[in-house]
Short mmCIF file of N, CA and C in Angstrom, two decimals:
data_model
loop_
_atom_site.label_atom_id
_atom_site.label_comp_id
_atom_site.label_asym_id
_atom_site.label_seq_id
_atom_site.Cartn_x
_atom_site.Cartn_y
_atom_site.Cartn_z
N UNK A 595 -139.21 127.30 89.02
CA UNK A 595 -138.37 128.43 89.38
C UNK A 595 -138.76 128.98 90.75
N UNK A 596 -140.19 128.95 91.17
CA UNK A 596 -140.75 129.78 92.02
C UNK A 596 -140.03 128.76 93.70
N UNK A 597 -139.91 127.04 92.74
CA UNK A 597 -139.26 126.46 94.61
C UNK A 597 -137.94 126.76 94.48
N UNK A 598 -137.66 126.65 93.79
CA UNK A 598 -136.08 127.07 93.48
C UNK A 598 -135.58 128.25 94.28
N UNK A 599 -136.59 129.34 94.36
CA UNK A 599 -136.36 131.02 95.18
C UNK A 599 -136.79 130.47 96.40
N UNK A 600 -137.76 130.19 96.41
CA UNK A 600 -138.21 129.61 98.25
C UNK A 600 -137.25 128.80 98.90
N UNK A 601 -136.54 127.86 98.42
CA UNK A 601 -136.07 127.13 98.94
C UNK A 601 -134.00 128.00 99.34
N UNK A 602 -134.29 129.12 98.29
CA UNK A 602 -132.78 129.78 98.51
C UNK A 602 -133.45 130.77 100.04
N UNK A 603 -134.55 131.03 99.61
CA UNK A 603 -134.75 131.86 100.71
C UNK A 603 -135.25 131.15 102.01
N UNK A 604 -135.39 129.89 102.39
CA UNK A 604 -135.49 129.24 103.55
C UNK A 604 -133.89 129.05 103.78
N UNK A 605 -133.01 128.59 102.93
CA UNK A 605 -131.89 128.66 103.25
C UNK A 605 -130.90 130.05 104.13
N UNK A 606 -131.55 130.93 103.57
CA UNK A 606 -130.60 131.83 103.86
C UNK A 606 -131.47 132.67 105.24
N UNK A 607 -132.66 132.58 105.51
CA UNK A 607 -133.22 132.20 106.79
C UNK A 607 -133.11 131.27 107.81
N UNK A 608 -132.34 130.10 107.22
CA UNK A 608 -131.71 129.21 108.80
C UNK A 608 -130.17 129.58 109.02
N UNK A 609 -129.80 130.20 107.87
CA UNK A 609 -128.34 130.60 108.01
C UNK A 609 -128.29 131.49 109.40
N UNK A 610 -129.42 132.23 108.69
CA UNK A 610 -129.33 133.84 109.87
C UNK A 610 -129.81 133.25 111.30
N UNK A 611 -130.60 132.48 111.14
CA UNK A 611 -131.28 132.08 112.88
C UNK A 611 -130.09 131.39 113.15
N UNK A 612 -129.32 130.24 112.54
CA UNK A 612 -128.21 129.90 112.96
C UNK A 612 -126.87 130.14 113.76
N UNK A 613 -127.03 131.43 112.87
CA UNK A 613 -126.01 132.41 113.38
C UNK A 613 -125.88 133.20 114.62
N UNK A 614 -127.03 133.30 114.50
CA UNK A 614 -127.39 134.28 115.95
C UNK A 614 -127.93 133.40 116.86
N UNK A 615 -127.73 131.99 117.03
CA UNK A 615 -127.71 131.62 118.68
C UNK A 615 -126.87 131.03 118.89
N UNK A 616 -125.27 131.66 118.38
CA UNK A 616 -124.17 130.94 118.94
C UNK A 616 -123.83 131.98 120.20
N UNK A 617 -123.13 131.20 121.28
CA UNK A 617 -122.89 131.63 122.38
C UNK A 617 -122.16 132.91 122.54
N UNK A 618 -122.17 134.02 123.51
CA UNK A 618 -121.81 135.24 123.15
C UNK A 618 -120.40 134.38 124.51
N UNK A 619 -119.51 134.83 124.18
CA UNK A 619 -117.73 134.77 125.38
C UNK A 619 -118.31 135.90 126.72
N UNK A 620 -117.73 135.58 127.18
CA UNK A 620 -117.47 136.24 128.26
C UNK A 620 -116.50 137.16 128.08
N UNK A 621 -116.47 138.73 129.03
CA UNK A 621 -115.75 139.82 128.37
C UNK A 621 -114.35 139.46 129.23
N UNK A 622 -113.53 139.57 127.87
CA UNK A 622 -112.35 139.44 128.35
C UNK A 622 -111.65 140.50 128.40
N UNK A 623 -110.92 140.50 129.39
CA UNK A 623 -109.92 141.46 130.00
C UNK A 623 -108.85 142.06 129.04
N UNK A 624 -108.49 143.53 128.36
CA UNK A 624 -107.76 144.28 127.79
C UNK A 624 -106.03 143.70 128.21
N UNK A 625 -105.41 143.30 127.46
CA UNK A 625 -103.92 142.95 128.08
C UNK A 625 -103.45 143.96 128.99
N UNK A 626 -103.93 145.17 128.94
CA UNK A 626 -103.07 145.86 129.64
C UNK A 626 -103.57 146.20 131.43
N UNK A 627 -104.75 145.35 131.22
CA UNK A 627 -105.28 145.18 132.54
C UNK A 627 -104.82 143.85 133.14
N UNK A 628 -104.30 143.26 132.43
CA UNK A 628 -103.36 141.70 133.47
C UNK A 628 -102.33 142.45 134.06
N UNK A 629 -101.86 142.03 135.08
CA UNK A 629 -100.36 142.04 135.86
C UNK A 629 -100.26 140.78 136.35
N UNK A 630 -98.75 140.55 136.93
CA UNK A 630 -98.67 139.44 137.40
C UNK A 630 -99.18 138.93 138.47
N UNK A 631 -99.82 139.98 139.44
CA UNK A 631 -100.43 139.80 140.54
C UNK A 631 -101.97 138.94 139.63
N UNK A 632 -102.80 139.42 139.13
CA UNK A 632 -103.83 139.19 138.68
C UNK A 632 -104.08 138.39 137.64
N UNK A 633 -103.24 137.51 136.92
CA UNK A 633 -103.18 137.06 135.99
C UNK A 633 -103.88 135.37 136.26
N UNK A 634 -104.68 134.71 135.42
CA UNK A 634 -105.20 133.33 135.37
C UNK A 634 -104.64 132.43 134.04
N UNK A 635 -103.81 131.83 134.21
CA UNK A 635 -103.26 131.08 133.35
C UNK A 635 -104.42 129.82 133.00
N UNK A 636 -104.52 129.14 131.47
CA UNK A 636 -105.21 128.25 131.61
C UNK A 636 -104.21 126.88 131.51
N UNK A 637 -104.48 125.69 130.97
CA UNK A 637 -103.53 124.36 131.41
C UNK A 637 -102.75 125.01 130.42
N UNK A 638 -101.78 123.65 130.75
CA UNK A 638 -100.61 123.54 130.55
C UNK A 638 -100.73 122.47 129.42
N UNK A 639 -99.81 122.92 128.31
CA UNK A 639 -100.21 122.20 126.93
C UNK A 639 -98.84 120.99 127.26
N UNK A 640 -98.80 119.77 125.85
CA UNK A 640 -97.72 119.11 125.93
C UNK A 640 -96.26 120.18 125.95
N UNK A 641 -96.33 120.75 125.12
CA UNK A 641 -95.50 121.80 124.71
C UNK A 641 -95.14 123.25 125.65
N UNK A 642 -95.97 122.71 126.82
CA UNK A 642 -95.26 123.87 127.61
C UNK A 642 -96.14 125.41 127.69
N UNK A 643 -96.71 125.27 126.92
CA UNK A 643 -97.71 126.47 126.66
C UNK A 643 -98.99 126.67 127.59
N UNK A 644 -99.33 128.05 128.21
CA UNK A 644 -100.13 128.34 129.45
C UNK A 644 -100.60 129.84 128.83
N UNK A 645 -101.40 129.88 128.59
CA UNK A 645 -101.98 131.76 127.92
C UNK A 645 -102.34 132.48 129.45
N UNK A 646 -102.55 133.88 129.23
CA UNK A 646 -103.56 134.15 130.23
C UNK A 646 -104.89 134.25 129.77
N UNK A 647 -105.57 134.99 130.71
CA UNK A 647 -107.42 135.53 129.76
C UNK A 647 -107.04 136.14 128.61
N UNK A 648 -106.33 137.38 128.62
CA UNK A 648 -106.54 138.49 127.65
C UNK A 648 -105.42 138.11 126.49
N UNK A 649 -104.82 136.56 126.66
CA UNK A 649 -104.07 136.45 125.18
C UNK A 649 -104.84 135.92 123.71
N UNK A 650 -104.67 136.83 122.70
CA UNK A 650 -105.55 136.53 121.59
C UNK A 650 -105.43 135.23 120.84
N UNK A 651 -104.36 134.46 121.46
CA UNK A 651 -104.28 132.90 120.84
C UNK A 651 -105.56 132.27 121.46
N UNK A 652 -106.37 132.72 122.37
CA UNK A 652 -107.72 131.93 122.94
C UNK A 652 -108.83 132.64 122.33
N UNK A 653 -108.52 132.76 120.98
CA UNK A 653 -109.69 133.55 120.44
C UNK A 653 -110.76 131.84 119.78
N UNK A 654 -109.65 131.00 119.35
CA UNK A 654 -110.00 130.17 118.67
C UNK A 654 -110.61 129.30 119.40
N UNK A 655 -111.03 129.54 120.84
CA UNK A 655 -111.49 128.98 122.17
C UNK A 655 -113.15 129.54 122.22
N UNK A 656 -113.13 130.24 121.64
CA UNK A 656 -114.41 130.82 121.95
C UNK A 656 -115.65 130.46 122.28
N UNK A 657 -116.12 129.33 121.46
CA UNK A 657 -117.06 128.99 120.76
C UNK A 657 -117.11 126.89 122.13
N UNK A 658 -115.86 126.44 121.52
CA UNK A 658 -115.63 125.34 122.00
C UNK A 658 -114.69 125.49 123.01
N UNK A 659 -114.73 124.63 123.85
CA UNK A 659 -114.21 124.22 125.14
C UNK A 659 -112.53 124.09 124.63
N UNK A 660 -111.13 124.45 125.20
CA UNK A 660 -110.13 123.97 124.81
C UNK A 660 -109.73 122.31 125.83
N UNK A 661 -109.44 121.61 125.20
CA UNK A 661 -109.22 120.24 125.66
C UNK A 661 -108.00 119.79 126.10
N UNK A 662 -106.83 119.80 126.76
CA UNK A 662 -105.71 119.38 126.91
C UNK A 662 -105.57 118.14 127.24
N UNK A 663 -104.86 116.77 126.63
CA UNK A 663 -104.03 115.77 127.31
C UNK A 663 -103.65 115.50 127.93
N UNK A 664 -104.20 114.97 129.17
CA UNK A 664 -103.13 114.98 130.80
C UNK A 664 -102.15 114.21 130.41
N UNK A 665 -102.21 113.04 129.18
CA UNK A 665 -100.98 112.22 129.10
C UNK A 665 -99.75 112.47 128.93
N UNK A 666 -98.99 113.66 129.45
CA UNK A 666 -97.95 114.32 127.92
C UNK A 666 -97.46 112.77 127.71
N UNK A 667 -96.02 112.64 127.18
CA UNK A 667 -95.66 111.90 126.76
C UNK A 667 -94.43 111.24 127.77
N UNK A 668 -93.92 112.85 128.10
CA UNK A 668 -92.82 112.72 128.91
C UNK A 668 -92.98 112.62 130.20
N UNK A 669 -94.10 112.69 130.63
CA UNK A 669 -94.37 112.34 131.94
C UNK A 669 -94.84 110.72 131.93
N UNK A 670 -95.07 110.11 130.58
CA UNK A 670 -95.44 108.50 130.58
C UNK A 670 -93.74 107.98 130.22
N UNK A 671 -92.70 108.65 129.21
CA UNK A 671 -91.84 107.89 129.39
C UNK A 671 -90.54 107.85 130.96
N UNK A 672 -91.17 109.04 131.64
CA UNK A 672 -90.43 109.14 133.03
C UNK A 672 -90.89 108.20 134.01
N UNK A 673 -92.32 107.52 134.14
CA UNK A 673 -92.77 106.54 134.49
C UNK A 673 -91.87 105.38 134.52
N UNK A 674 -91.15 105.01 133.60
CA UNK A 674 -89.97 103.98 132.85
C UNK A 674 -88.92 103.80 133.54
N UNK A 675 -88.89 102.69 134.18
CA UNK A 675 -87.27 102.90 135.37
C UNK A 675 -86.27 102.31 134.18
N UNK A 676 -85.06 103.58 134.75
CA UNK A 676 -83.77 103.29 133.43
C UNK A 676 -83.45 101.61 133.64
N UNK A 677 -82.83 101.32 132.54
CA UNK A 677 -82.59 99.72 132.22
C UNK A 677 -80.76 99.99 132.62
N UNK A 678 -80.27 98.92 133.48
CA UNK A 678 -79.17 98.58 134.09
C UNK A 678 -77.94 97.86 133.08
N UNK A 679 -77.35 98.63 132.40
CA UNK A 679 -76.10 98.01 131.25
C UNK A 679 -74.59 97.87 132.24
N UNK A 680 -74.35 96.57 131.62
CA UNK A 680 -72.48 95.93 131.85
C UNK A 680 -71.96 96.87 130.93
N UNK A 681 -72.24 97.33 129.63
CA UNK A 681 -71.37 98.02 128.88
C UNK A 681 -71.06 99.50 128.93
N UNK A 682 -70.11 99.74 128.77
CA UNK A 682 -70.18 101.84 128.51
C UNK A 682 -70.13 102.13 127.63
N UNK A 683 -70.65 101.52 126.33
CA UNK A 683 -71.76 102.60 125.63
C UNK A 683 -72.76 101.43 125.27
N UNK A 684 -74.11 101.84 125.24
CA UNK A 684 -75.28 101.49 124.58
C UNK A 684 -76.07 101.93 123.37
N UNK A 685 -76.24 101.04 123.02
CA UNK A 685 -77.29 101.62 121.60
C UNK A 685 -78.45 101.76 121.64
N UNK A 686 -78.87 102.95 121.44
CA UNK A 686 -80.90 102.56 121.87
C UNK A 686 -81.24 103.18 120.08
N UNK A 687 -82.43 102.51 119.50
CA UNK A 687 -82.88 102.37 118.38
C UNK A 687 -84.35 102.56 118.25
N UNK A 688 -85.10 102.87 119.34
CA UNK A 688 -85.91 103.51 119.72
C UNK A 688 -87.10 102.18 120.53
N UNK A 689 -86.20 100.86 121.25
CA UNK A 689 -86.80 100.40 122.34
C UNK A 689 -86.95 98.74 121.70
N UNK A 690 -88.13 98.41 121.98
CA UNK A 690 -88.23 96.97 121.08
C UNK A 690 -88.87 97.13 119.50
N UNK A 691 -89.73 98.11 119.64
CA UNK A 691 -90.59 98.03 118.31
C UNK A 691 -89.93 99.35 117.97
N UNK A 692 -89.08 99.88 116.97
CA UNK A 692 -88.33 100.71 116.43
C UNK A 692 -89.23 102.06 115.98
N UNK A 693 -89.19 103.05 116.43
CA UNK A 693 -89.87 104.26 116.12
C UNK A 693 -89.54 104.58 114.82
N UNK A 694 -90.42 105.22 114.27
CA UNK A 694 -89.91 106.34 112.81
C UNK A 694 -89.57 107.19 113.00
N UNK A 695 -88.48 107.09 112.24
CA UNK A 695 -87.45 108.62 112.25
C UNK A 695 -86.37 108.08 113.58
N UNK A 696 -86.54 107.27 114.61
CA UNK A 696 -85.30 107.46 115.41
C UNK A 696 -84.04 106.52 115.19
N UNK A 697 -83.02 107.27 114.59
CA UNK A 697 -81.80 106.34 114.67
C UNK A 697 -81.39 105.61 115.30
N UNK A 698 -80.09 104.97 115.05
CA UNK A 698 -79.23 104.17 116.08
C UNK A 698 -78.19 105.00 116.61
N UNK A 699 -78.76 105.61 118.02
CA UNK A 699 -77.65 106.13 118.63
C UNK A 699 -77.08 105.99 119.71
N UNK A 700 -75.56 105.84 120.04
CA UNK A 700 -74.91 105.22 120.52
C UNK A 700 -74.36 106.25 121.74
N UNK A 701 -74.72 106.09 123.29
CA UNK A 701 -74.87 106.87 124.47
C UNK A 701 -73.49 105.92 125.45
N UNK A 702 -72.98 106.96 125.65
CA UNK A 702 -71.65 106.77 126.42
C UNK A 702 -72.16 106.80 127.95
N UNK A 703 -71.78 105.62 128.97
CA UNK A 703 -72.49 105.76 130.07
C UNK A 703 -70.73 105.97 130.85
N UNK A 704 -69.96 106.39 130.94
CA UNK A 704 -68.84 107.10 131.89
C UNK A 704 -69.28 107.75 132.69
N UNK A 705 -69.98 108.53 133.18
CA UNK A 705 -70.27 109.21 133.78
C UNK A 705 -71.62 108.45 134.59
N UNK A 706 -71.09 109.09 135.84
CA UNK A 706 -72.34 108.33 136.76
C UNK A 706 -73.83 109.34 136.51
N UNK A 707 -74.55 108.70 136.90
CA UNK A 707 -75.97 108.84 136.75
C UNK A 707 -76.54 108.17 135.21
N UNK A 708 -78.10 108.48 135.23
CA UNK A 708 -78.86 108.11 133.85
C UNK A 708 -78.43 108.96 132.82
N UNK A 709 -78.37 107.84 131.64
CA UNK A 709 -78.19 109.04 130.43
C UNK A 709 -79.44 108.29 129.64
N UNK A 710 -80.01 109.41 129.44
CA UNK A 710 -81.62 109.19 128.40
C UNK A 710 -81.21 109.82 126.92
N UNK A 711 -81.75 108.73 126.40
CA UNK A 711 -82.01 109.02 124.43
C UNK A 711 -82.45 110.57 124.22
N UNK A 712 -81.89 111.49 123.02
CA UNK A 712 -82.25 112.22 123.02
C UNK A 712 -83.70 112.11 121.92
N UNK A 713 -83.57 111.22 121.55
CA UNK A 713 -84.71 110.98 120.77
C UNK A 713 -86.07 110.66 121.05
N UNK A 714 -85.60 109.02 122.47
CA UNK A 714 -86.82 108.42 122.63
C UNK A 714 -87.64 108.34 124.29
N UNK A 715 -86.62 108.57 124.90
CA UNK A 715 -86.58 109.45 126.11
C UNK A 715 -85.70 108.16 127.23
N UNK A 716 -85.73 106.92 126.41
CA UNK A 716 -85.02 105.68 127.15
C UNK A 716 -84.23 106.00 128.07
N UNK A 717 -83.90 105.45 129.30
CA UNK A 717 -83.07 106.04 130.40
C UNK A 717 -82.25 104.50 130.36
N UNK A 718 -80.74 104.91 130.53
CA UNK A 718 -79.68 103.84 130.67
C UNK A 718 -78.61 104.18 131.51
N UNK A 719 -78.25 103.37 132.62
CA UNK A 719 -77.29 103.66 133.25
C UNK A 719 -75.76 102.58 133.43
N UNK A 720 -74.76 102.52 133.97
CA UNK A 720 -73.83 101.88 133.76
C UNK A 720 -73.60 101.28 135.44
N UNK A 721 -74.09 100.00 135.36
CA UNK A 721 -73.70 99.27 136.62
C UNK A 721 -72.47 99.33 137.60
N UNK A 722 -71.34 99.48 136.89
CA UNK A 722 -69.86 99.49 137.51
C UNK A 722 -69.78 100.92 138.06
N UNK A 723 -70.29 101.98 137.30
CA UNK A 723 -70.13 103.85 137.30
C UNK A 723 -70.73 104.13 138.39
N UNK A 724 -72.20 103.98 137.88
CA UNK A 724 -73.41 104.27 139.01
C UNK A 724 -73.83 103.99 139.95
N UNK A 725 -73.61 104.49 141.22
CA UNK A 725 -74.27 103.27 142.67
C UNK A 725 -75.77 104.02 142.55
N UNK A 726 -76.38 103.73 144.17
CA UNK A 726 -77.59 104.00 144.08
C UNK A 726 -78.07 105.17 144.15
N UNK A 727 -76.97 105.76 144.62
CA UNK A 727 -77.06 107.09 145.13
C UNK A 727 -76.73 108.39 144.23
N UNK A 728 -76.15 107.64 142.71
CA UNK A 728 -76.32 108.33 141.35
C UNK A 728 -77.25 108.41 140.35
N UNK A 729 -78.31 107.66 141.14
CA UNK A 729 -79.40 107.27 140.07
C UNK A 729 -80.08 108.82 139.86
N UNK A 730 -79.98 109.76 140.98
CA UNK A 730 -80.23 111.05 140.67
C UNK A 730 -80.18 112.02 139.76
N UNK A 731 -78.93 111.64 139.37
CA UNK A 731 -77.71 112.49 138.49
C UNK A 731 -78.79 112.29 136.76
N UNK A 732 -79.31 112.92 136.66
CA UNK A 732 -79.76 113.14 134.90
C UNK A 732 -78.59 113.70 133.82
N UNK A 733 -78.40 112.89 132.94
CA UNK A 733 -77.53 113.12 131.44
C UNK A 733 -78.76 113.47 130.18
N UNK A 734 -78.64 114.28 129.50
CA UNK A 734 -79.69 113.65 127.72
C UNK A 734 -78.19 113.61 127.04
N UNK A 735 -78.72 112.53 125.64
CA UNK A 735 -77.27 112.27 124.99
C UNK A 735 -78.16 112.49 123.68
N UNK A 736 -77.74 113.14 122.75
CA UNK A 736 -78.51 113.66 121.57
C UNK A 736 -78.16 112.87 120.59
#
């Protein structure tokens, strides 16, 4: 019985030393002390998302470093030069190896410039419609 108590009470002695040498934050700024003049945004998420200091969604930052993805996704499928179709309409099904979840949907190229999948981000344009000088022109077809 007697290791049984020692051993709760070494436990609950590394708890406490544990506890108390996690890193103290740096003092962050009251929201109502940001303006737009003064404000530090941190990155930029896939999703578009940028906090400042004093937003409480970076609470969960505290402790650990926040990490962002330089890859988004849409900046790797814009990499992708649109593919050149004889037909006016195309089917994209989500490329060669078929995504989950993306249908077969069928993109009307009439109109000059690229029209991209709303699904998979595929860019397709119509040879006869489009010269070179429409390759500018952005469509999404949902």
């Amino acid at each position: 019985m007697n290791r049984i108590l020692s051993l709760s009470i070494i436990s609950r002695q590394s708890i406490r030393l544990a506890s108390t040498n996690l890193p103290q934050a740096g003092k962050v700024p009251e929201p109502k002390e940001i303006t737009p003049q003064n404000a530090q945004f941190d990155q930029v998420t896939h999703t578009g998302q940028a906090w400042d200091q004093a937003d409480y969604r970076l609470a969960r930052y505290e402790y650990n470093p926040k990490t962002v993805n330089p890859n988004i996704a849409a900046h790797l499928i814009a990499e992708i030069p649109p593919k050149a179709v004889e037909d006016r309409v195309v089917s994209c099904g989500g490329g060669e190896i078929p995504a989950l979840g993306h249908p077969l949907v069928f993109i009307n190229l009439d109109k000059p410039g690229t029209h991209a999948c709303g699904y998979c981000g595929q860019r397709f344009y119509n040879t006869h419609v489009t010269k070179e000088k429409d390759l500018s022109i952005h469509h999404i077809e949902c």
